[in-house]
Tab-separated table of C-alpha atoms and ligand atoms in Angstrom:
chain	number	residue	atom	x	y	z
A	136	UNK	CA	-12.422	-17.204	-12.402
A	137	UNK	CA	-14.553	-19.861	-10.738
A	138	UNK	CA	-17.995	-18.612	-9.667
A	139	UNK	CA	-18.209	-19.110	-5.920
A	140	UNK	CA	-21.481	-18.798	-3.980
A	141	UNK	CA	-21.304	-16.403	-0.998
A	142	UNK	CA	-21.501	-19.035	1.743
A	143	UNK	CA	-18.868	-21.113	-0.032
A	144	UNK	CA	-16.629	-18.043	-0.375
A	145	UNK	CA	-16.814	-17.355	3.369
A	146	UNK	CA	-15.981	-20.984	4.078
A	147	UNK	CA	-12.976	-20.774	1.750
A	148	UNK	CA	-11.747	-17.600	3.447
A	149	UNK	CA	-11.857	-19.330	6.834
A	150	UNK	CA	-9.937	-22.326	5.477
A	151	UNK	CA	-7.331	-19.982	3.970
A	152	UNK	CA	-7.085	-18.093	7.267
A	153	UNK	CA	-6.434	-21.326	9.171
A	154	UNK	CA	-3.744	-22.407	6.722
A	155	UNK	CA	-2.075	-18.986	6.666
A	156	UNK	CA	-2.086	-18.803	10.457
A	157	UNK	CA	0.157	-21.878	10.511
A	158	UNK	CA	3.016	-19.585	9.372
A	159	UNK	CA	2.667	-17.316	12.388
A	160	UNK	CA	5.820	-17.590	14.492
A	161	UNK	CA	8.051	-18.019	11.427
A	162	UNK	CA	8.416	-14.318	10.527
A	163	UNK	CA	9.511	-11.181	12.339
A	164	UNK	CA	7.515	-8.071	13.240
A	165	UNK	CA	9.042	-4.815	11.908
A	166	UNK	CA	11.325	-3.481	14.609
A	167	UNK	CA	12.947	-0.403	13.049
A	168	UNK	CA	10.804	1.745	15.341
A	169	UNK	CA	9.715	0.824	18.883
A	170	UNK	CA	6.069	1.657	18.183
A	171	UNK	CA	5.867	-1.107	15.561
A	172	UNK	CA	8.101	-3.593	17.414
A	173	UNK	CA	5.516	-3.911	20.159
A	174	UNK	CA	2.649	-5.027	17.868
A	175	UNK	CA	1.213	-8.418	18.960
A	176	UNK	CA	2.594	-10.812	16.311
A	177	UNK	CA	0.017	-13.601	16.188
A	178	UNK	CA	-2.742	-11.712	14.407
A	179	UNK	CA	-4.293	-12.379	11.029
A	180	UNK	CA	-7.115	-10.812	9.024
A	181	UNK	CA	-8.532	-10.872	5.559
A	182	UNK	CA	-11.232	-8.802	3.820
A	183	UNK	CA	-12.499	-9.041	0.286
A	184	UNK	CA	-14.886	-6.557	-1.382
A	185	UNK	CA	-16.778	-7.216	-4.576
A	186	UNK	CA	-18.351	-4.797	-7.028
A	187	UNK	CA	-21.863	-5.490	-5.688
A	188	UNK	CA	-20.838	-3.892	-2.398
A	189	UNK	CA	-20.429	-7.155	-0.478
A	190	UNK	CA	-17.623	-7.399	2.049
A	191	UNK	CA	-16.371	-10.857	3.056
A	192	UNK	CA	-14.063	-11.208	6.020
A	193	UNK	CA	-12.142	-13.661	8.126
A	194	UNK	CA	-10.016	-13.155	11.262
A	195	UNK	CA	-9.511	-9.746	12.938
A	196	UNK	CA	-10.775	-7.799	9.907
A	197	UNK	CA	-11.922	-4.812	11.975
A	198	UNK	CA	-8.610	-4.428	13.780
A	199	UNK	CA	-6.741	-1.267	12.749
A	200	UNK	CA	-3.015	-1.505	11.974
A	201	UNK	CA	-0.327	0.821	10.690
A	202	UNK	CA	-0.730	1.050	6.917
A	203	UNK	CA	2.885	2.143	6.385
A	204	UNK	CA	3.884	1.812	2.724
A	205	UNK	CA	0.336	1.044	1.608
A	206	UNK	CA	-0.097	4.818	2.006
A	207	UNK	CA	2.222	5.185	-1.025
A	208	UNK	CA	-0.577	3.822	-3.210
A	209	UNK	CA	-3.043	6.458	-2.069
A	210	UNK	CA	-0.620	9.390	-2.102
A	211	UNK	CA	0.217	8.382	-5.683
A	212	UNK	CA	-3.501	8.448	-6.530
A	213	UNK	CA	-3.757	11.967	-5.103
A	214	UNK	CA	-0.704	13.132	-7.050
A	215	UNK	CA	-1.918	11.569	-10.331
A	216	UNK	CA	-5.165	13.434	-9.811
A	217	UNK	CA	-3.437	16.745	-9.342
A	218	UNK	CA	-0.565	16.496	-11.826
A	219	UNK	CA	-1.729	14.029	-14.499
A	220	UNK	CA	1.084	13.200	-16.931
A	221	UNK	CA	3.362	15.883	-15.468
A	222	UNK	CA	3.869	13.779	-12.365
A	223	UNK	CA	6.235	11.544	-14.323
A	224	UNK	CA	8.758	14.300	-14.889
A	225	UNK	CA	11.515	13.258	-12.518
A	226	UNK	CA	9.803	10.031	-11.419
A	227	UNK	CA	10.348	6.596	-12.985
A	228	UNK	CA	8.079	3.616	-13.544
A	229	UNK	CA	10.516	0.716	-13.374
A	230	UNK	CA	11.051	-1.856	-10.619
A	231	UNK	CA	14.151	-0.971	-8.636
A	232	UNK	CA	15.597	-4.396	-7.810
A	233	UNK	CA	17.008	-2.708	-4.692
A	234	UNK	CA	15.944	-2.367	-1.066
A	235	UNK	CA	12.992	0.027	-0.700
A	236	UNK	CA	15.175	2.574	1.093
A	237	UNK	CA	18.356	2.226	-0.955
A	238	UNK	CA	20.366	5.361	-1.742
A	239	UNK	CA	22.758	3.792	-4.241
A	240	UNK	CA	20.498	3.846	-7.289
A	241	UNK	CA	19.262	7.356	-6.547
A	242	UNK	CA	22.821	8.669	-6.695
A	243	UNK	CA	23.725	6.857	-9.893
A	244	UNK	CA	20.446	7.859	-11.567
A	245	UNK	CA	20.727	11.593	-10.894
A	246	UNK	CA	18.143	11.867	-8.153
A	247	UNK	CA	15.299	10.337	-10.212
A	248	UNK	CA	13.581	7.600	-8.168
A	249	UNK	CA	12.827	4.390	-10.039
A	250	UNK	CA	9.151	4.308	-9.079
A	251	UNK	CA	6.610	5.852	-6.673
A	252	UNK	CA	6.533	2.807	-4.365
A	253	UNK	CA	10.110	2.866	-3.130
A	254	UNK	CA	10.782	5.405	-0.389
A	255	UNK	CA	12.570	7.909	-2.635
A	256	UNK	CA	9.657	7.867	-5.085
A	257	UNK	CA	7.052	8.218	-2.355
A	258	UNK	CA	8.991	11.117	-0.838
A	259	UNK	CA	9.036	12.787	-4.244
A	260	UNK	CA	5.262	12.274	-4.501
A	261	UNK	CA	4.867	13.885	-1.057
A	262	UNK	CA	7.071	16.759	-2.201
A	263	UNK	CA	4.843	17.312	-5.221
A	264	UNK	CA	1.726	17.162	-3.003
A	265	UNK	CA	3.314	19.687	-0.643
A	266	UNK	CA	3.663	22.094	-3.587
A	267	UNK	CA	-0.005	21.940	-4.502
A	268	UNK	CA	-2.039	20.976	-1.411
A	269	UNK	CA	-2.744	23.338	1.460
A	270	UNK	CA	-2.748	20.464	3.991
A	271	UNK	CA	-1.376	17.242	2.461
A	272	UNK	CA	-1.677	15.169	5.672
A	273	UNK	CA	-5.235	16.123	6.261
A	274	UNK	CA	-6.195	15.631	2.612
A	275	UNK	CA	-4.882	12.058	2.398
A	276	UNK	CA	-6.679	11.113	5.603
A	277	UNK	CA	-9.902	12.690	4.285
A	278	UNK	CA	-9.590	10.769	1.000
A	279	UNK	CA	-9.133	7.520	2.923
A	280	UNK	CA	-12.055	8.290	5.229
A	281	UNK	CA	-14.357	8.854	2.308
A	282	UNK	CA	-13.166	5.827	0.297
A	283	UNK	CA	-13.401	3.499	3.293
A	284	UNK	CA	-16.619	5.123	4.554
A	285	UNK	CA	-14.987	5.263	7.971
A	286	UNK	CA	-14.880	8.735	9.502
A	287	UNK	CA	-12.996	7.392	12.529
A	288	UNK	CA	-9.703	6.747	10.717
A	289	UNK	CA	-6.784	8.344	12.512
A	290	UNK	CA	-3.047	8.822	12.526
A	291	UNK	CA	-1.124	7.024	15.284
A	292	UNK	CA	0.963	9.983	16.457
A	293	UNK	CA	3.370	7.793	18.410
A	294	UNK	CA	4.225	5.915	15.195
A	295	UNK	CA	4.510	9.186	13.241
A	296	UNK	CA	6.868	10.669	15.841
A	297	UNK	CA	8.947	7.511	15.926
A	298	UNK	CA	9.175	7.482	12.099
A	299	UNK	CA	10.523	11.019	12.158
A	300	UNK	CA	13.055	10.221	14.876
A	301	UNK	CA	14.345	7.249	12.871
A	302	UNK	CA	14.040	8.805	9.421
A	303	UNK	CA	17.693	9.553	8.649
A	304	UNK	CA	17.770	7.474	5.468
A	305	UNK	CA	14.578	9.101	4.225
A	306	UNK	CA	16.085	12.516	4.960
A	307	UNK	CA	19.231	11.496	3.072
A	308	UNK	CA	17.148	10.511	0.029
A	309	UNK	CA	15.209	13.752	0.083
A	310	UNK	CA	18.380	15.856	0.359
A	311	UNK	CA	19.992	13.868	-2.445
A	312	UNK	CA	17.003	14.555	-4.706
A	313	UNK	CA	17.157	18.207	-3.672
A	314	UNK	CA	20.835	18.319	-4.627
A	315	UNK	CA	19.824	17.088	-8.096
A	316	UNK	CA	17.091	19.748	-8.317
A	317	UNK	CA	14.326	17.133	-8.128
A	318	UNK	CA	12.783	18.107	-4.772
A	319	UNK	CA	11.302	21.500	-4.184
A	320	UNK	CA	9.993	21.884	-0.625
A	321	UNK	CA	11.685	21.974	2.772
A	322	UNK	CA	12.813	18.413	3.509
A	323	UNK	CA	11.636	18.376	7.152
A	324	UNK	CA	8.146	19.427	6.143
A	325	UNK	CA	7.821	16.706	3.519
A	326	UNK	CA	9.264	14.060	5.858
A	327	UNK	CA	6.652	14.987	8.421
A	328	UNK	CA	3.908	14.587	5.880
A	329	UNK	CA	5.307	11.227	4.693
A	330	UNK	CA	5.594	9.968	8.294
A	331	UNK	CA	1.987	10.921	8.956
A	332	UNK	CA	0.828	9.070	5.861
A	333	UNK	CA	2.685	5.913	6.958
A	334	UNK	CA	1.235	6.195	10.472
A	335	UNK	CA	-2.423	6.139	9.395
A	336	UNK	CA	-4.245	3.216	10.986
A	337	UNK	CA	-6.782	1.204	9.023
A	338	UNK	CA	-8.321	-2.261	9.200
A	339	UNK	CA	-8.468	-4.838	6.410
A	340	UNK	CA	-12.103	-3.857	5.813
A	341	UNK	CA	-11.155	-0.152	5.569
A	342	UNK	CA	-8.317	-0.823	3.143
A	343	UNK	CA	-10.213	-3.251	0.934
A	344	UNK	CA	-13.063	-0.742	0.677
A	345	UNK	CA	-10.667	2.149	0.038
A	346	UNK	CA	-8.963	0.292	-2.828
A	347	UNK	CA	-12.137	-0.991	-4.495
A	348	UNK	CA	-12.147	1.770	-7.129
A	349	UNK	CA	-8.979	0.173	-8.562
A	350	UNK	CA	-11.024	-2.941	-9.351
A	351	UNK	CA	-13.743	-0.770	-10.877
A	352	UNK	CA	-11.920	1.252	-13.548
A	353	UNK	CA	-11.317	4.122	-11.142
A	354	UNK	CA	-14.900	4.591	-9.915
A	355	UNK	CA	-16.357	4.107	-6.471
A	356	UNK	CA	-19.510	2.022	-6.260
A	357	UNK	CA	-21.593	5.192	-6.095
A	358	UNK	CA	-20.110	6.485	-9.325
A	359	UNK	CA	-17.466	8.930	-8.068
A	360	UNK	CA	-14.469	9.009	-10.378
A	361	UNK	CA	-11.255	8.724	-8.348
A	362	UNK	CA	-9.071	8.040	-11.398
A	363	UNK	CA	-9.834	7.679	-15.095
A	364	UNK	CA	-9.889	4.146	-16.516
A	365	UNK	CA	-6.497	4.773	-18.157
A	366	UNK	CA	-4.939	6.082	-14.940
A	367	UNK	CA	-6.372	3.105	-13.062
A	368	UNK	CA	-4.837	0.668	-15.524
A	369	UNK	CA	-1.504	2.419	-15.077
A	370	UNK	CA	-1.636	2.424	-11.268
A	371	UNK	CA	-2.528	-1.274	-11.317
A	372	UNK	CA	0.408	-1.917	-13.664
A	373	UNK	CA	2.760	-0.129	-11.259
A	374	UNK	CA	1.350	-2.148	-8.379
A	375	UNK	CA	2.069	-5.325	-10.351
A	376	UNK	CA	5.651	-4.422	-11.163
A	377	UNK	CA	6.748	-2.430	-8.107
A	378	UNK	CA	4.245	-2.913	-5.271
A	379	UNK	CA	5.961	-5.570	-3.149
A	380	UNK	CA	9.446	-4.191	-2.558
A	381	UNK	CA	12.039	-6.519	-3.948
A	382	UNK	CA	9.561	-9.377	-4.130
A	383	UNK	CA	7.232	-8.058	-6.827
A	384	UNK	CA	8.376	-10.770	-9.242
A	385	UNK	CA	7.695	-13.521	-6.716
A	386	UNK	CA	4.282	-12.001	-5.953
A	387	UNK	CA	3.409	-11.914	-9.674
A	388	UNK	CA	4.586	-15.507	-10.006
A	389	UNK	CA	2.726	-16.878	-6.998
A	390	UNK	CA	-0.319	-14.578	-6.737
A	391	UNK	CA	-0.632	-12.758	-10.040
A	392	UNK	CA	-2.451	-9.639	-8.855
A	393	UNK	CA	-1.491	-5.961	-8.557
A	394	UNK	CA	-0.628	-5.368	-4.900
A	395	UNK	CA	0.936	-3.049	-2.345
A	396	UNK	CA	2.446	-4.111	0.934
A	397	UNK	CA	3.596	-2.259	4.036
A	398	UNK	CA	5.892	-3.161	6.912
A	399	UNK	CA	2.898	-2.982	9.243
A	400	UNK	CA	2.039	-6.403	7.751
A	401	UNK	CA	-0.781	-5.357	5.429
A	402	UNK	CA	-1.054	-6.215	1.732
A	403	UNK	CA	-3.724	-4.793	-0.578
A	404	UNK	CA	-4.388	-6.707	-3.800
A	405	UNK	CA	-6.667	-5.934	-6.730
A	406	UNK	CA	-8.429	-8.301	-9.075
A	407	UNK	CA	-9.531	-5.811	-11.753
A	408	UNK	CA	-13.191	-6.098	-12.667
A	409	UNK	CA	-13.972	-8.190	-9.584
A	410	UNK	CA	-12.404	-7.717	-6.160
A	411	UNK	CA	-10.244	-5.658	-3.856
A	412	UNK	CA	-8.605	-7.642	-1.087
A	413	UNK	CA	-6.642	-6.794	2.034
A	414	UNK	CA	-4.760	-9.241	4.226
A	415	UNK	CA	-2.874	-8.451	7.396
A	416	UNK	CA	-0.526	-10.320	9.655
A	417	UNK	CA	2.305	-8.382	11.337
A	418	UNK	CA	5.157	-10.878	10.985
A	419	UNK	CA	7.249	-10.183	7.900
A	420	UNK	CA	9.436	-12.327	5.650
A	421	UNK	CA	12.986	-11.300	4.747
A	422	UNK	CA	11.746	-9.060	1.934
A	423	UNK	CA	9.601	-7.064	4.403
A	424	UNK	CA	6.267	-8.491	3.257
A	425	UNK	CA	3.718	-10.128	5.533
A	426	UNK	CA	4.624	-13.815	5.644
A	427	UNK	CA	1.153	-15.192	6.386
A	428	UNK	CA	-0.492	-12.436	4.313
A	429	UNK	CA	1.496	-13.290	1.187
A	430	UNK	CA	0.707	-16.980	1.637
A	431	UNK	CA	-3.002	-16.244	2.164
A	432	UNK	CA	-3.128	-14.312	-1.101
A	433	UNK	CA	-1.411	-17.166	-2.884
A	434	UNK	CA	-3.997	-19.611	-1.514
A	435	UNK	CA	-6.843	-17.239	-2.326
A	436	UNK	CA	-5.651	-16.706	-5.895
A	437	UNK	CA	-5.281	-20.459	-6.414
A	438	UNK	CA	-8.583	-21.390	-4.765
A	439	UNK	CA	-10.708	-18.796	-6.550
A	440	UNK	CA	-8.735	-18.812	-9.802
A	441	UNK	CA	-7.751	-15.136	-9.558
A	442	UNK	CA	-4.892	-13.776	-11.648
A	443	UNK	CA	-4.413	-11.024	-14.180
A	444	UNK	CA	-2.212	-13.434	-16.139
A	445	UNK	CA	-4.757	-16.196	-16.756
B	574	LIG	N1	7.677	4.236	7.225
B	574	LIG	C1	8.534	3.325	6.564
B	574	LIG	C2	9.788	3.971	6.074
B	574	LIG	O1	9.749	4.994	5.463
B	574	LIG	C3	7.784	2.686	5.451
B	574	LIG	C4	8.148	1.309	5.489
B	574	LIG	C5	7.318	0.455	4.563
B	574	LIG	O2	6.178	0.075	4.871
B	574	LIG	O3	7.910	0.125	3.541
B	574	LIG	O4	10.858	3.456	6.271
């Protein structure tokens, strides 16, 4: 990695923001629920945290957006904490090569989701959390508040309600897993919890701060262990192979960092040992990833020489 002085880094982030903004207008905001379809499309933000506690930003980095599938990263962290190795009974660790909400593979693979970052896998994680947490919704939000040092984080209840009203495929996945004996709690209850996780609102600064422990062998900057170093390595590996829907290969090829995206237009990326990064721009490409956000990460990785494959 090239060593970049702070003022130079900020300048680079602004240049990257300008270039990435040129893609705005070429993607499409998620429209599967009305509450997301009405998000103003021409927004862009970027935040980068380093292990000295510095936060570098560009664009609307304080603007909160719907974290959507980025929540799958943090619910996985909670479940790894509670279950350890046992979590992987009935849950795979392979890329799916299918749409994030596909039912086909789940049927042919006996109700065992390929990985925790497709919907079926995240629903299974929520099911496991439901078995062991007294208030799974509340506990995820509290974890995110403490990691981001932002006590004001909230769930957008309109988005959560809308998710539940349009959650037939998710319900189908949960019932299919239940039919295979791989889902233990009432489906409606788990769907509600999952919808609330997706509907949490955070800014790029919040998310970059919340994910920083993944760049720091599982520890927060004040020494709190969120995951062990081994668990952190494994979560980062899953982010690398499965974190960007059906575009994880392209993301590895062009960016080369562990990452997790959401249809709200956010992408979190980790440069282990150095940085956590969050970009956001609501317009998505055909794979469901932020168009300008993906491009910004590619530019950032190239400019600063960031990649886990170098
Ligand atoms: N709430 C979305 C769903 O379950 C998550 C979409 C996403 O960000 O992948 O369909």
